[in-house]
PDB file of C-alpha atoms in Angstrom:
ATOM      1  CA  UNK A   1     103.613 -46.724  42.533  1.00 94.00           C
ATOM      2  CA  UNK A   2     107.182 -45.947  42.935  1.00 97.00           C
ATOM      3  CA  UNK A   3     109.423 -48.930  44.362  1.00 97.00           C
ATOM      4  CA  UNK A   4     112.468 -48.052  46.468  1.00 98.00           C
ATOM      5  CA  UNK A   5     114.717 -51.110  46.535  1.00 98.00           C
ATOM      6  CA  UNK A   6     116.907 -51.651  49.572  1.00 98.00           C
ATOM      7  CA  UNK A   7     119.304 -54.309  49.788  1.00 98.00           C
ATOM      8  CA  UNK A   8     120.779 -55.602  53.157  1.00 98.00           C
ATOM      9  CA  UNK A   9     124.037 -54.220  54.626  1.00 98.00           C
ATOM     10  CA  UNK A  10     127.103 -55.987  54.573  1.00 98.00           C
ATOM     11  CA  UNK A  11     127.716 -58.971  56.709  1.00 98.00           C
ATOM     12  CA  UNK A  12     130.763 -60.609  57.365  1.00 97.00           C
ATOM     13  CA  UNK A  13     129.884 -63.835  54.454  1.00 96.00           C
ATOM     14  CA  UNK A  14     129.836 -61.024  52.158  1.00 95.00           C
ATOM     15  CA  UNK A  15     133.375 -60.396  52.889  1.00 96.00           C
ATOM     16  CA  UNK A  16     134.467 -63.519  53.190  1.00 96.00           C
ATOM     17  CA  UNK A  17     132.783 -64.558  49.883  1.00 94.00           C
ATOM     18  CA  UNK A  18     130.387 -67.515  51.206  1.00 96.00           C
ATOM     19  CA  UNK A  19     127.095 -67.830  49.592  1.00 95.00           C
ATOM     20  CA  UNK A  20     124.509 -67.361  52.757  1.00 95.00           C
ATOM     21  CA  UNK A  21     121.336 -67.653  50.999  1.00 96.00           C
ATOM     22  CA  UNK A  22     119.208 -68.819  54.571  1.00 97.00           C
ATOM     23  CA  UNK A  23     121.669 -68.678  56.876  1.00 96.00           C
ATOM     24  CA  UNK A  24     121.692 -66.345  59.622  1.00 95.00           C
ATOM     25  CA  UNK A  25     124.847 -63.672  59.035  1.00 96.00           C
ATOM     26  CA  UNK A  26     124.455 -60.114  61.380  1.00 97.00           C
ATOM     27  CA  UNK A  27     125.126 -57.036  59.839  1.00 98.00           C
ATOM     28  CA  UNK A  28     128.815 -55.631  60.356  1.00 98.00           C
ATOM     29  CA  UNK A  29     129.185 -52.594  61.666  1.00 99.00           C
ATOM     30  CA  UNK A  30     129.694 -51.476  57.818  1.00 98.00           C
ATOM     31  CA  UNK A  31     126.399 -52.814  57.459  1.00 98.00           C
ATOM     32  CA  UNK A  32     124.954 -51.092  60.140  1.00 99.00           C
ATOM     33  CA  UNK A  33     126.388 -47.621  59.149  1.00 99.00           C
ATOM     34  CA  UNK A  34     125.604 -48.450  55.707  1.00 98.00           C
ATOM     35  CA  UNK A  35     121.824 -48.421  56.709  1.00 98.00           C
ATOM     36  CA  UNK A  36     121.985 -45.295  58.947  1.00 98.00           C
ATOM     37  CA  UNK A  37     123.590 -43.579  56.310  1.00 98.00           C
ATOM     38  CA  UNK A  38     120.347 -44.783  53.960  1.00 98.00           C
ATOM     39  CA  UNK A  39     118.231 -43.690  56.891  1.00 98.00           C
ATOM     40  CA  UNK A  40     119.622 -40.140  56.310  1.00 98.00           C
ATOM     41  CA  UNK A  41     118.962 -40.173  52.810  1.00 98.00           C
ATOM     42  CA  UNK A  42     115.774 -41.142  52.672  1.00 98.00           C
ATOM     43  CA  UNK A  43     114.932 -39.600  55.677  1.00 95.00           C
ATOM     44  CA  UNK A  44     112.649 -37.270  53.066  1.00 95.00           C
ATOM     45  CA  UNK A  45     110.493 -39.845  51.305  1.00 98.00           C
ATOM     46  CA  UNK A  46     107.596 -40.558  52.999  1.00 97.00           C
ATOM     47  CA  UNK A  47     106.891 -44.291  52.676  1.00 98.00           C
ATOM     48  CA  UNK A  48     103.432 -46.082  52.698  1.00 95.00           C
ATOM     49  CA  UNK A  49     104.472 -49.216  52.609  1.00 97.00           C
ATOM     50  CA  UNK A  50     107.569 -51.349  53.544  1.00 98.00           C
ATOM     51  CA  UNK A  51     107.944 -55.088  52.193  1.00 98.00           C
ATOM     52  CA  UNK A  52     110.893 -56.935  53.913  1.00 99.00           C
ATOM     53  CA  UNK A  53     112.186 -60.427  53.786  1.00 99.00           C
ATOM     54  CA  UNK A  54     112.245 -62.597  56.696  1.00 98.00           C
ATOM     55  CA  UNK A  55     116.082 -63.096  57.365  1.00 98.00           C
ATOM     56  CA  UNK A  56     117.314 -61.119  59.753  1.00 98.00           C
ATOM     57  CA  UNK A  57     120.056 -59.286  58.281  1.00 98.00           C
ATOM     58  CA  UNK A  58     117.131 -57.436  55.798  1.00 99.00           C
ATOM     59  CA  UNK A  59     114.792 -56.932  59.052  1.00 98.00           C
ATOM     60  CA  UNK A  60     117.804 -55.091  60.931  1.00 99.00           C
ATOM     61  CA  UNK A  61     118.926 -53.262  57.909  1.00 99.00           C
ATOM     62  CA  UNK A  62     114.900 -52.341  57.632  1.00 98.00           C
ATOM     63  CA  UNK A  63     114.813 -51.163  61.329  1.00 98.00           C
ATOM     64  CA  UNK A  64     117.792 -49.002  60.952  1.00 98.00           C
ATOM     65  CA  UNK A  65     116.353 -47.409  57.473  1.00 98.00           C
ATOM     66  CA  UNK A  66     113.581 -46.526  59.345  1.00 98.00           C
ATOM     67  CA  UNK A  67     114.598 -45.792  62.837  1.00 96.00           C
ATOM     68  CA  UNK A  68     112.129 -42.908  63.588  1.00 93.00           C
ATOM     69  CA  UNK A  69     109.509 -43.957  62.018  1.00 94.00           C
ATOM     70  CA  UNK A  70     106.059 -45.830  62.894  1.00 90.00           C
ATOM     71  CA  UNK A  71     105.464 -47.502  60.003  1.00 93.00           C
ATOM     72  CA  UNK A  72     104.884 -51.584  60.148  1.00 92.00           C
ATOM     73  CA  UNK A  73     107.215 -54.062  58.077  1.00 95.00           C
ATOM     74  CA  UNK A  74     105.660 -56.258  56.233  1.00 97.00           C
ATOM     75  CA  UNK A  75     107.556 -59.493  55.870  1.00 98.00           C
ATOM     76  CA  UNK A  76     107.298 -61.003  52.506  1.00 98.00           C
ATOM     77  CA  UNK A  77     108.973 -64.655  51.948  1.00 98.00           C
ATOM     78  CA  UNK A  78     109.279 -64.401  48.297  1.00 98.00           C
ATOM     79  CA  UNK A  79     111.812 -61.744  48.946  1.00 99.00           C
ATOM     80  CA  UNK A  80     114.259 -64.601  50.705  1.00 99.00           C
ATOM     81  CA  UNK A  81     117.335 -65.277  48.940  1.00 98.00           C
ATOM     82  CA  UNK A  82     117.675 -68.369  47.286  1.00 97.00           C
ATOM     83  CA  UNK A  83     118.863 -71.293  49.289  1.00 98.00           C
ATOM     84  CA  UNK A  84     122.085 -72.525  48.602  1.00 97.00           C
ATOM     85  CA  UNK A  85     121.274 -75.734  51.031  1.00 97.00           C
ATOM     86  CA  UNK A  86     124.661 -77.963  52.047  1.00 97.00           C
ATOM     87  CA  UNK A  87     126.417 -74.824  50.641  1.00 97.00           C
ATOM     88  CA  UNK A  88     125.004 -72.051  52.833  1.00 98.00           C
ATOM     89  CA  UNK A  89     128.527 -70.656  54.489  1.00 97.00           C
ATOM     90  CA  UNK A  90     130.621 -72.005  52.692  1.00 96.00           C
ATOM     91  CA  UNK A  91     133.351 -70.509  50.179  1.00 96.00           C
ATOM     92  CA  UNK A  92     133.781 -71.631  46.222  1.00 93.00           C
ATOM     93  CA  UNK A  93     136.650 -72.912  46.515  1.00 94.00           C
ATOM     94  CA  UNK A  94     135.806 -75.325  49.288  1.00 95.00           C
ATOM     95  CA  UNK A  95     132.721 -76.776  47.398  1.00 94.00           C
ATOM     96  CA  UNK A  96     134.908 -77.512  44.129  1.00 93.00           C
ATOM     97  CA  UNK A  97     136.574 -79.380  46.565  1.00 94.00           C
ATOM     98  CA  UNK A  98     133.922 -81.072  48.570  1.00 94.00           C
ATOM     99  CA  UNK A  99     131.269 -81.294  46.195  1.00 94.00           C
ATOM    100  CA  UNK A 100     132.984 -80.783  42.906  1.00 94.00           C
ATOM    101  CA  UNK A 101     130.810 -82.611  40.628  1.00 94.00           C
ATOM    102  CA  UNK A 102     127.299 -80.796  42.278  1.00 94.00           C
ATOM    103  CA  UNK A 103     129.418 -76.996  42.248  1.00 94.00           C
ATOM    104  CA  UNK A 104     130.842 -78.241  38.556  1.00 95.00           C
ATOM    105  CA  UNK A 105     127.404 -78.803  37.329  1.00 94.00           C
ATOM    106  CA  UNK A 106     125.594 -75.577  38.765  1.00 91.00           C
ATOM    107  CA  UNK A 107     128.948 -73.631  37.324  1.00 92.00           C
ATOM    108  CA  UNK A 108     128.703 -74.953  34.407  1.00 94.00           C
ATOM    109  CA  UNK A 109     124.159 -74.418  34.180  1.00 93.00           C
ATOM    110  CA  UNK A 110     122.891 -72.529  37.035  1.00 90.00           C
ATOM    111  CA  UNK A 111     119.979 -72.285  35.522  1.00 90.00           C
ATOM    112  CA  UNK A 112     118.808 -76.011  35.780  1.00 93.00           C
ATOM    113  CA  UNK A 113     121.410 -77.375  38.192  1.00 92.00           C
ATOM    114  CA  UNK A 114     120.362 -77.149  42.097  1.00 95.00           C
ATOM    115  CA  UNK A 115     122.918 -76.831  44.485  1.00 96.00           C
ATOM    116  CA  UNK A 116     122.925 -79.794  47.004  1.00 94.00           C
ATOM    117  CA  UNK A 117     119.951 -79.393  48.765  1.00 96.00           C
ATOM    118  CA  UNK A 118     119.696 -76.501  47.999  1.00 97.00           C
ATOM    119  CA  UNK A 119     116.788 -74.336  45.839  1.00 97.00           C
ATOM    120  CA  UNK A 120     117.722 -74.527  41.818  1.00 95.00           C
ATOM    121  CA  UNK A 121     117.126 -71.422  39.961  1.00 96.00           C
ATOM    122  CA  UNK A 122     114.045 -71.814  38.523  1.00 96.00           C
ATOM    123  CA  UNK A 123     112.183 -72.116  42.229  1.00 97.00           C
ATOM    124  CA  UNK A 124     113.638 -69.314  42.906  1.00 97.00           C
ATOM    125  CA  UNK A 125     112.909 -67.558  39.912  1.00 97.00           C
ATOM    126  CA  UNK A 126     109.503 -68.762  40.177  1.00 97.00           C
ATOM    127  CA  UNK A 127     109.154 -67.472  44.001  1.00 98.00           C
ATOM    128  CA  UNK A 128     110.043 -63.746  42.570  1.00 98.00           C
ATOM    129  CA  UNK A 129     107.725 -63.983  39.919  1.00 98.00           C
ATOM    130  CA  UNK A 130     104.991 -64.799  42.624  1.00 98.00           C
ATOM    131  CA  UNK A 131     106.141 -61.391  44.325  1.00 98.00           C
ATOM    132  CA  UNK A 132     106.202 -59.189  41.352  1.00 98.00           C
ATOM    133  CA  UNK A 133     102.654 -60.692  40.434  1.00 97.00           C
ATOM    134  CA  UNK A 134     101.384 -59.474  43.995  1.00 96.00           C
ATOM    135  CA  UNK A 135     102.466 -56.234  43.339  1.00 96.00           C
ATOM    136  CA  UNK A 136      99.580 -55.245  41.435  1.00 95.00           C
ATOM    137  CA  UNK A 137      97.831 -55.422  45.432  1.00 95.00           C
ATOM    138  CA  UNK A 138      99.894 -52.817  46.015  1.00 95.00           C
ATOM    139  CA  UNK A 139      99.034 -50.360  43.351  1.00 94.00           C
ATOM    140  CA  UNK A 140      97.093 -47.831  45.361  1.00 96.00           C
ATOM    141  CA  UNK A 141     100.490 -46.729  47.307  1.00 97.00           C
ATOM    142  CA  UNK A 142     102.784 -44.416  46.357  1.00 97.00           C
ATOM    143  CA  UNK A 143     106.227 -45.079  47.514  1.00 98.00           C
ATOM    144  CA  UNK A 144     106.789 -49.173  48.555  1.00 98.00           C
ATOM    145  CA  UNK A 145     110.164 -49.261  50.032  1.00 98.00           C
ATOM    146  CA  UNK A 146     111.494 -53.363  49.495  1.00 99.00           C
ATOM    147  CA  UNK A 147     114.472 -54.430  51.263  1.00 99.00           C
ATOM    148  CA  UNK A 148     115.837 -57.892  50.535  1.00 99.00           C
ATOM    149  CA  UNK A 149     119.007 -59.207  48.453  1.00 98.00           C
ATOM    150  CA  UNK A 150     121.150 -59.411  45.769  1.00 95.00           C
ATOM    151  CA  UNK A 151     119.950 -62.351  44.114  1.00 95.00           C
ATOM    152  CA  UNK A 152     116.024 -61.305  44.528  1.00 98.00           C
ATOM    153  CA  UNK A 153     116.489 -57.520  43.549  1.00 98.00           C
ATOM    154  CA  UNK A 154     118.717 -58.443  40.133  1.00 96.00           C
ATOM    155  CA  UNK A 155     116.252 -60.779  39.306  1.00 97.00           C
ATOM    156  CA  UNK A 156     113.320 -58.348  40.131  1.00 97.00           C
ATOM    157  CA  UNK A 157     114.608 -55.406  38.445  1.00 96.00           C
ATOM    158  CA  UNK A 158     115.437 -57.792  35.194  1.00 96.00           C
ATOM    159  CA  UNK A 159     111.747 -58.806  35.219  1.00 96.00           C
ATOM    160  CA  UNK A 160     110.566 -55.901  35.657  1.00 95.00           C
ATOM    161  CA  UNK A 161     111.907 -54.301  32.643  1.00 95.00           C
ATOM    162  CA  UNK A 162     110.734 -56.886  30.724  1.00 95.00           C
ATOM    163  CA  UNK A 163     114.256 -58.996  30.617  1.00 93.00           C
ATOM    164  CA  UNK A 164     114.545 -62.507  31.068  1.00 89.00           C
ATOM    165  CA  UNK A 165     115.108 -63.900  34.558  1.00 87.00           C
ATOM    166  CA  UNK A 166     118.527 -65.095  33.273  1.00 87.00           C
ATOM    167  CA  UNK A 167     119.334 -61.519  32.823  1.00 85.00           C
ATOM    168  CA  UNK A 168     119.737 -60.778  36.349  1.00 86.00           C
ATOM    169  CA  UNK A 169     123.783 -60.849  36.276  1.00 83.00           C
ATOM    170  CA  UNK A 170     123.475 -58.004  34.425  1.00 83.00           C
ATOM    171  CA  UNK A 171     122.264 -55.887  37.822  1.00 83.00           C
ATOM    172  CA  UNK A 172     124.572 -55.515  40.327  1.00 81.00           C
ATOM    173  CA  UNK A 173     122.790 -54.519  43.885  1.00 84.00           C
ATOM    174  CA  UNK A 174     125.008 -53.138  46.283  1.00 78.00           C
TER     175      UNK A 174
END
């Protein structure tokens, strides 16, 4: 089994530096050539499988990857990225501001601190974990294309190789 990891193309939050774990944020039209252009390159792999979360902007960046193809996506909501609750659109320096004690606290241990409600790290490790444990379902294919999001592929990737989920800052997905 060979996983091909895809994450979304830009959106405008990405720009403007806003965590949008949930929240509904289009593909620019960066993002959108960014996924043609991956269209082109992998125009050559033939896929068997495609597992996609169920935000949009990984669904659209899926459908452009594979524009002339007939294969079905299959939407997987472990591969979500976590949910930054009250804080979904919203910019750093606003919630040091407007929630500084909450923001101060998951700064200062992301790991156990949940941002206001919001999913903490550990659910959301925990939800990846539940996806890498299905992929043994998925053994009998050969090349499993994934396309999902920073958070969830950093932490995937650490796990997979064994590292602890805390690891995942160590794999940047872009």
């Amino acid at each position: 089994m060979r996983l091909w990891l895809i994450r979304h193309g830009e959106t405008q939050a990405n720009i403007d530096g806003l965590y949008s774990g949930h929240a509904p944020t289009p593909l620019t039209a960066r993002g959108i050539e960014q996924a043609q252009n991956l269209h082109t390159l992998l125009h050559g792999v033939s896929f068997d499988l495609v597992l996609c979360s169920e935000l949009e902007r990984a669904q659209h960046t899926a459908r452009l990857v594979l524009s002339d193809r007939q294969l079905p996506v299959q939407i997987i909501p472990e591969l979500n990225e976590m949910f930054f609750g009250d804080w979904e659109m919203r910019h750093h320096r606003d919630l040091m501001q407007e929630d500084a004690e909450n923001y101060s606290a998951w700064c200062n241990d992301w790991q156990h601190a949940i941002p206001t409600n919001g999913e903490g790290f550990q659910a959301f490790s925990q939800r990846v974990e539940r996806f890498i444990a299905r992929l043994s379902e998925f053994q009998h294919y050969q090349n499993i294309l994934v396309v999902s999001h920073q958070g969830v592929l950093s932490l995937l990737i650490a796990r997979l190789i064994g590292m602890p989920a805390e690891a995942m800052w160590h794999f940047r997905v872009d």
